[in-house]
Amino acid sequence: MGSAGVPVVVGLDNGGTSNNATVLTVDGHFLVDGLLEIPSEVQAGPEAAIEALARALDGALAQTGVPRDLVQAVGLDTPGPASADGVISSRGSTNFSQPAWRGFDVRGALERRLGLPVIYHNDGNAAALYAHHVYFGVDAMNRSSVSAIVGTGLGGGVVESGRVIAGASGMAGELGHVHIPLNGLLGPDQPEPRCACGFTGDVESVASLTGIERNLLPYWLTRYPDHPLAAEPVARAAKLVRGYGERGDALARDLFAQQAMALGRLFTVAANFTDPHAYFVGGGVVEAAPEFRDWFLATVREHTVLREEQAAVATFALVPDRDMAGARGVAIAALETLRTVPESRPLVA
C-alpha cells in the first residue's frame, strides 16, 4: 500500500494485447511487485485504447491505495515505430495496424484524457532505461549502456548519462535494423536473412522470434532433417525451439549460438560507436533456465570484440524483470523529469 501523502508517478506499458501498470514514489520505491495487467484494446482503435490506459492507471492506484491527487506525472511506453513525442509512425506498425493509428499522437491524447503530464518512450527504450538504473543505482546518471531486447522483433535502447538517446525523430536506438557483417555468421549454403522491414542482414533478421521463424529454423532443419520440430508448423516450432535449447539440443544450440553471435556483432558496432559501460541483453532469454541464459550471455560476450581498455571497464548483464521493465522504465523517466536539480541519490531505491 502507498505511503500516506507521498507523491508518486505512474508507469504505463502499452502492448498489443495488454497494458501493464506500476506506481513509483518520488523517493524511489515501486509499490507494485509484479504484473498488473488489463486488456490494451489497441485493436479497437485509438479512442478505446486511450480509455484502457486510463483504466490501467485507475487500477494501479486502487491496487496500491494511492489517491489520484498524489500523481505528479505519468510515463507511457508503446511499441514503435513512433516519434520521440509519442506520435505513431505515419506508416503504422505491427501493433497499430488500423488506419486511425497512423500519425496518431498517443502521448498527447493520454495527457488530455488524464489531465497530467505524460512522458513517452518506446518499449525498447523503456526497458533499456530500467536495466540501466537498476544495475548502476546511484551511479546511473554517470554511466552509459546499450541494451538489446530480443522478442518478436529486436528492440533496444542507448542510454548516456542515465538518459535515453531519442534522436532527432525519436527513432534512435532501433538496434534491430543495424546491419551486421554476415561473413562467418551464416552456415554453409545458408541464405542471407531478410527482415520484415525490407533490410537484408540486419540484427533483427537473425536475433528475433520472427528471424527464427522466417530465416533460421527453416535452414537449420535442413541440417537436422530428422529433428522432431520438422513435424511442426514453422510458427509453432519457432516458439518451441527455446525449450529444446534449454535441454541442450544440438539444433537449438546451433540456432541460438547464431543469434548470440549476431548480438555480439551488434555490440561490437556499439563499442566503436558509443563505447558504453554496460551491454544488456533482454527478452525471452531472460526467462530461460539459468544454464541456458548464462551460456547465451557468455556466447554474446565471446563474439563482442572489445579493445583491452574497453574490456577492463565494460560489463555484460541481463535486463531484469522482463515483463515489468517497460512500465518501470517509463516510471523512472517520468520521475527524472520531476527532478529539475540533479541529485546524488538514485531514482530507484
Coordinates of C-alpha atoms in Angstrom, one line a residue:
M1 CA 0.0 0.0 0.0
G2 CA 1.1 3.6 -0.6
S3 CA 2.7 5.7 2.0
A4 CA 0.3 8.4 3.2
G5 CA 0.9 11.7 1.5
V6 CA 4.0 10.6 -0.6
P7 CA 3.7 11.8 -4.2
V8 CA 4.0 9.2 -7.0
V9 CA 4.4 8.8 -10.7
V10 CA 2.6 6.0 -12.7
G11 CA 4.2 4.0 -15.4
L12 CA 2.0 2.5 -18.2
D13 CA 3.4 -0.1 -20.5
N14 CA 1.1 -0.5 -23.6
G15 CA 1.3 -3.7 -25.6
G16 CA -0.5 -5.4 -28.4
T17 CA -2.8 -7.3 -26.0
S18 CA -2.2 -5.9 -22.5
N19 CA -1.4 -2.8 -20.6
N20 CA 0.8 -3.2 -17.5
A21 CA 0.9 -0.5 -14.8
T22 CA 3.2 0.4 -11.9
V23 CA 3.5 3.1 -9.3
L24 CA 6.8 4.7 -8.2
T25 CA 7.1 7.0 -5.2
V26 CA 9.1 10.2 -5.6
D27 CA 11.6 8.7 -3.1
G28 CA 12.3 5.8 -5.5
H29 CA 10.2 2.9 -4.3
F30 CA 8.0 0.7 -6.5
L31 CA 4.6 -0.1 -4.9
V32 CA 3.7 -2.8 -7.4
D33 CA 5.7 -6.1 -7.1
G34 CA 4.5 -7.9 -10.2
L35 CA 2.4 -7.7 -13.3
L36 CA -0.8 -5.6 -13.1
E37 CA -2.4 -6.2 -16.5
I38 CA -5.6 -5.3 -18.2
P39 CA -6.5 -5.7 -21.9
S40 CA -5.0 -2.9 -24.0
E41 CA -7.8 -2.6 -26.6
V42 CA -5.4 -1.4 -29.3
Q43 CA -7.2 -3.4 -32.0
A44 CA -10.4 -1.5 -31.2
G45 CA -8.7 1.8 -32.3
P46 CA -7.2 4.8 -30.6
E47 CA -10.2 6.0 -28.6
A48 CA -10.8 2.6 -26.9
A49 CA -7.0 2.2 -26.3
I50 CA -6.8 5.6 -24.5
E51 CA -9.7 4.7 -22.3
A52 CA -8.0 1.4 -21.5
L53 CA -4.8 3.2 -20.5
A54 CA -6.8 5.5 -18.2
R55 CA -8.4 2.3 -16.6
A56 CA -4.9 0.9 -16.1
L57 CA -3.9 4.0 -14.2
D58 CA -7.0 3.9 -12.1
G59 CA -6.5 0.2 -11.4
A60 CA -2.9 0.7 -10.3
L61 CA -3.9 3.5 -7.9
A62 CA -6.7 1.3 -6.5
Q63 CA -4.3 -1.6 -6.0
T64 CA -1.8 0.5 -4.1
G65 CA -4.2 2.7 -2.2
V66 CA -2.7 5.9 -3.6
P67 CA -5.1 8.9 -4.1
R68 CA -5.2 10.3 -7.6
D69 CA -4.2 13.8 -6.4
L70 CA -0.8 12.4 -5.4
V71 CA 0.1 11.5 -9.0
Q72 CA 2.6 14.0 -10.3
A73 CA 3.3 12.6 -13.8
V74 CA 2.7 9.5 -16.0
G75 CA 5.2 7.6 -18.0
L76 CA 3.9 5.8 -21.2
D77 CA 5.6 3.3 -23.5
T78 CA 4.3 1.7 -26.6
P79 CA 5.8 -0.5 -29.3
G80 CA 7.4 1.6 -32.1
P81 CA 8.0 3.0 -34.5
A82 CA 6.9 6.3 -33.1
S83 CA 8.4 9.8 -32.7
A84 CA 10.1 11.0 -29.6
D85 CA 6.9 12.7 -28.6
G86 CA 4.7 9.6 -29.0
V87 CA 3.3 10.1 -32.4
I88 CA 2.8 6.7 -34.1
S89 CA 4.6 6.3 -37.4
S90 CA 2.6 7.6 -40.4
R91 CA 3.1 4.1 -41.9
G92 CA 1.5 2.5 -38.8
S93 CA 3.1 -0.5 -37.1
T94 CA 2.5 -4.2 -36.3
N95 CA 0.6 -3.3 -33.1
F96 CA -1.1 -0.2 -34.5
S97 CA -2.4 -1.6 -37.8
Q98 CA -5.7 0.3 -38.3
P99 CA -5.5 3.5 -40.4
A100 CA -6.8 5.6 -37.5
W101 CA -3.5 4.9 -35.7
R102 CA -1.2 6.3 -38.4
G103 CA 0.2 9.5 -37.2
F104 CA -1.8 9.4 -34.0
D105 CA -0.4 11.3 -31.0
V106 CA -0.9 8.7 -28.3
R107 CA 1.1 10.7 -25.7
G108 CA -0.9 13.9 -26.3
A109 CA -4.2 12.1 -26.3
L110 CA -3.5 10.4 -23.0
E111 CA -2.2 13.6 -21.5
R112 CA -5.5 15.3 -22.4
R113 CA -7.5 12.4 -21.1
L114 CA -5.7 12.3 -17.7
G115 CA -5.0 16.0 -17.2
L116 CA -1.5 15.0 -16.1
P117 CA 2.0 15.4 -17.8
V118 CA 2.8 12.3 -19.8
I119 CA 6.4 11.3 -20.7
Y120 CA 6.8 8.9 -23.6
H121 CA 9.4 6.3 -24.7
N122 CA 9.1 3.3 -27.0
D123 CA 9.1 -0.1 -25.2
G124 CA 12.7 -1.0 -26.1
N125 CA 14.0 2.3 -24.7
A126 CA 11.9 1.9 -21.6
A127 CA 13.3 -1.5 -20.8
A128 CA 16.8 -0.2 -21.5
L129 CA 16.3 2.7 -19.1
Y130 CA 15.1 0.3 -16.4
A131 CA 18.0 -2.0 -16.8
H132 CA 20.5 0.9 -16.6
H133 CA 19.1 2.4 -13.4
V134 CA 18.6 -0.9 -11.6
Y135 CA 22.2 -2.0 -12.5
F136 CA 24.0 1.2 -11.8
G137 CA 21.9 2.7 -9.0
V138 CA 23.4 5.8 -7.5
D139 CA 25.9 5.9 -10.4
A140 CA 23.3 5.7 -13.1
M141 CA 23.5 9.3 -14.2
N142 CA 27.2 9.0 -14.7
R143 CA 27.1 5.8 -16.8
S144 CA 26.2 4.7 -20.3
S145 CA 24.8 1.4 -21.7
V146 CA 23.4 -0.3 -24.8
S147 CA 20.5 -2.8 -24.5
A148 CA 19.2 -5.3 -27.0
I149 CA 15.8 -6.8 -26.3
V150 CA 15.0 -10.0 -28.2
G151 CA 11.3 -10.5 -28.8
T152 CA 9.1 -10.8 -31.8
G153 CA 11.5 -8.2 -33.2
L154 CA 14.7 -6.8 -31.8
G155 CA 14.2 -3.7 -29.7
G156 CA 16.7 -1.8 -27.7
G157 CA 18.0 1.5 -26.4
V158 CA 21.1 3.6 -25.9
V159 CA 21.4 5.3 -22.6
E160 CA 24.0 8.1 -22.0
S161 CA 24.5 9.7 -18.6
G162 CA 21.3 8.0 -17.3
R163 CA 19.1 9.3 -20.1
V164 CA 17.7 7.6 -23.3
I165 CA 19.1 9.0 -26.5
A166 CA 15.9 9.5 -28.5
G167 CA 17.4 11.1 -31.7
A168 CA 16.0 13.8 -33.9
S169 CA 12.9 12.0 -34.9
G170 CA 12.7 9.7 -31.9
M171 CA 14.0 6.6 -33.7
A172 CA 17.5 6.3 -32.2
G173 CA 18.2 3.0 -30.6
E174 CA 16.4 1.0 -33.3
L175 CA 19.2 -1.5 -32.9
G176 CA 17.3 -4.3 -34.7
H177 CA 17.8 -2.5 -38.0
V178 CA 21.6 -2.1 -37.7
H179 CA 23.4 -4.0 -40.4
I180 CA 26.0 -6.6 -39.2
P181 CA 28.6 -8.5 -41.2
L182 CA 27.3 -11.9 -42.3
N183 CA 30.7 -13.3 -43.2
G184 CA 31.4 -16.1 -40.8
L185 CA 27.9 -15.8 -39.2
L186 CA 26.0 -17.9 -41.7
G187 CA 26.3 -21.6 -42.0
P188 CA 27.1 -23.5 -45.3
D189 CA 24.7 -22.6 -48.0
Q190 CA 22.5 -20.6 -45.6
P191 CA 20.5 -17.9 -47.4
E192 CA 21.1 -14.3 -46.4
P193 CA 18.4 -13.4 -43.8
R194 CA 15.8 -10.9 -44.7
C195 CA 14.0 -8.7 -42.2
A196 CA 10.3 -7.7 -42.3
C197 CA 11.4 -4.1 -42.7
G198 CA 12.9 -5.0 -46.1
F199 CA 16.6 -5.0 -45.0
T200 CA 18.9 -7.9 -45.6
G201 CA 21.3 -8.9 -42.9
D202 CA 20.2 -6.6 -40.1
V203 CA 20.3 -7.8 -36.5
E204 CA 16.5 -8.5 -36.3
S205 CA 16.7 -10.8 -39.3
V206 CA 18.7 -13.2 -37.1
A207 CA 18.1 -12.3 -33.4
S208 CA 14.3 -12.3 -33.0
L209 CA 11.4 -14.7 -32.9
T210 CA 10.5 -13.5 -36.4
G211 CA 14.1 -14.2 -37.5
I212 CA 13.9 -17.7 -36.1
E213 CA 10.6 -18.4 -38.0
R214 CA 11.5 -16.8 -41.3
N215 CA 15.2 -17.4 -41.6
L216 CA 17.0 -19.6 -39.0
L217 CA 14.7 -22.5 -38.3
P218 CA 13.9 -23.4 -42.0
Y219 CA 17.7 -23.5 -42.6
W220 CA 18.7 -25.5 -39.5
L221 CA 16.0 -28.1 -40.2
T222 CA 17.8 -28.8 -43.4
R223 CA 20.9 -29.6 -41.4
Y224 CA 18.9 -31.7 -38.9
P225 CA 16.1 -33.2 -41.1
D226 CA 15.1 -35.9 -38.6
H227 CA 14.6 -33.4 -35.8
P228 CA 11.1 -33.5 -34.0
L229 CA 10.5 -29.8 -34.8
A230 CA 10.4 -30.8 -38.5
A231 CA 7.0 -32.2 -38.0
E232 CA 5.6 -29.0 -36.5
P233 CA 4.2 -25.9 -38.4
V234 CA 7.2 -23.5 -38.5
A235 CA 5.4 -20.8 -36.5
R236 CA 4.8 -23.3 -33.6
A237 CA 8.3 -24.8 -34.0
A238 CA 9.8 -21.3 -33.6
K239 CA 8.1 -20.9 -30.2
L240 CA 9.1 -24.4 -29.1
V241 CA 12.8 -24.2 -30.0
R242 CA 13.9 -22.4 -26.8
G243 CA 12.7 -25.3 -24.7
Y244 CA 14.9 -27.6 -26.8
G245 CA 17.8 -25.2 -26.3
E246 CA 17.4 -25.3 -22.5
R247 CA 17.7 -29.1 -22.7
G248 CA 20.9 -28.9 -24.7
D249 CA 19.5 -30.0 -28.1
A250 CA 22.1 -29.6 -30.8
L251 CA 19.9 -27.9 -33.4
A252 CA 18.6 -25.4 -30.9
R253 CA 22.1 -24.6 -29.6
D254 CA 23.4 -24.1 -33.1
L255 CA 20.5 -21.7 -33.8
F256 CA 20.8 -19.7 -30.6
A257 CA 24.6 -19.6 -31.0
Q258 CA 23.9 -17.8 -34.3
Q259 CA 21.6 -15.3 -32.5
A260 CA 24.2 -14.7 -29.8
M261 CA 26.9 -14.2 -32.4
A262 CA 24.6 -11.6 -34.2
L263 CA 24.2 -9.7 -30.9
G264 CA 27.9 -9.8 -30.3
R265 CA 28.4 -8.2 -33.7
L266 CA 25.9 -5.6 -32.8
F267 CA 27.7 -4.8 -29.6
T268 CA 31.0 -4.7 -31.4
V269 CA 29.4 -1.9 -33.5
A270 CA 28.2 -0.2 -30.3
A271 CA 31.7 -0.5 -28.8
N272 CA 33.1 1.5 -31.6
F273 CA 30.2 4.0 -31.8
T274 CA 29.2 4.7 -28.2
D275 CA 31.8 2.8 -26.1
P276 CA 29.3 2.1 -23.2
H277 CA 29.9 1.0 -19.7
A278 CA 27.4 -1.9 -20.0
Y279 CA 25.8 -4.2 -22.6
F280 CA 22.4 -5.5 -21.6
V281 CA 20.5 -8.4 -23.2
G282 CA 16.8 -8.8 -22.6
G283 CA 13.8 -10.7 -23.8
G284 CA 12.7 -14.3 -23.7
V285 CA 16.3 -15.5 -23.0
V286 CA 16.0 -13.8 -19.5
E287 CA 13.1 -16.2 -18.6
A288 CA 15.0 -19.3 -19.7
A289 CA 16.7 -21.8 -17.5
P290 CA 19.8 -20.4 -15.7
E291 CA 22.3 -22.7 -17.5
F292 CA 20.9 -21.7 -20.9
R293 CA 20.7 -18.0 -20.2
D294 CA 24.3 -18.0 -18.7
W295 CA 25.5 -19.8 -21.8
F296 CA 23.7 -17.4 -24.1
L297 CA 25.1 -14.3 -22.4
A298 CA 28.6 -15.8 -22.4
T299 CA 28.3 -16.5 -26.1
V300 CA 27.2 -12.9 -26.8
R301 CA 30.3 -11.7 -24.8
E302 CA 32.6 -14.1 -26.7
H303 CA 31.6 -12.6 -30.0
T304 CA 31.8 -8.9 -28.9
V305 CA 35.2 -7.6 -29.9
L306 CA 36.4 -5.1 -27.4
R307 CA 39.7 -3.3 -27.1
E308 CA 41.7 -4.1 -24.0
E309 CA 40.9 -0.8 -22.4
Q310 CA 37.1 -1.3 -23.1
A311 CA 37.1 -4.8 -21.7
A312 CA 38.6 -3.6 -18.5
V313 CA 35.6 -1.3 -17.7
A314 CA 32.7 -2.9 -19.6
T315 CA 30.1 -5.3 -18.1
F316 CA 27.6 -7.7 -19.7
A317 CA 24.3 -8.4 -17.9
L318 CA 20.7 -9.4 -18.4
V319 CA 17.8 -7.0 -18.3
P320 CA 15.9 -7.8 -15.1
D321 CA 12.2 -8.2 -14.5
R322 CA 11.5 -8.6 -18.2
D323 CA 7.7 -8.3 -18.1
M324 CA 7.8 -5.3 -15.8
A325 CA 10.8 -3.5 -17.4
G326 CA 8.7 -1.3 -19.7
A327 CA 6.3 0.1 -17.1
R328 CA 9.1 0.6 -14.6
G329 CA 11.4 2.2 -17.2
V330 CA 8.9 4.9 -18.1
A331 CA 8.0 5.5 -14.5
I332 CA 11.7 6.2 -13.9
A333 CA 11.7 8.6 -16.9
A334 CA 8.6 10.4 -15.5
L335 CA 10.3 10.7 -12.1
E336 CA 13.5 12.0 -13.7
T337 CA 11.6 14.9 -15.4
L338 CA 10.3 16.0 -12.0
R339 CA 13.8 16.3 -10.6
T340 CA 15.0 19.5 -12.1
V341 CA 18.0 19.6 -9.9
P342 CA 20.4 16.6 -10.3
E343 CA 20.7 14.7 -7.0
S344 CA 23.2 12.1 -5.8
R345 CA 20.6 9.6 -4.8
P346 CA 19.3 7.0 -7.3
L347 CA 15.9 7.3 -9.0
V348 CA 15.1 3.8 -7.7
A349 CA 16.0 2.6 -4.3

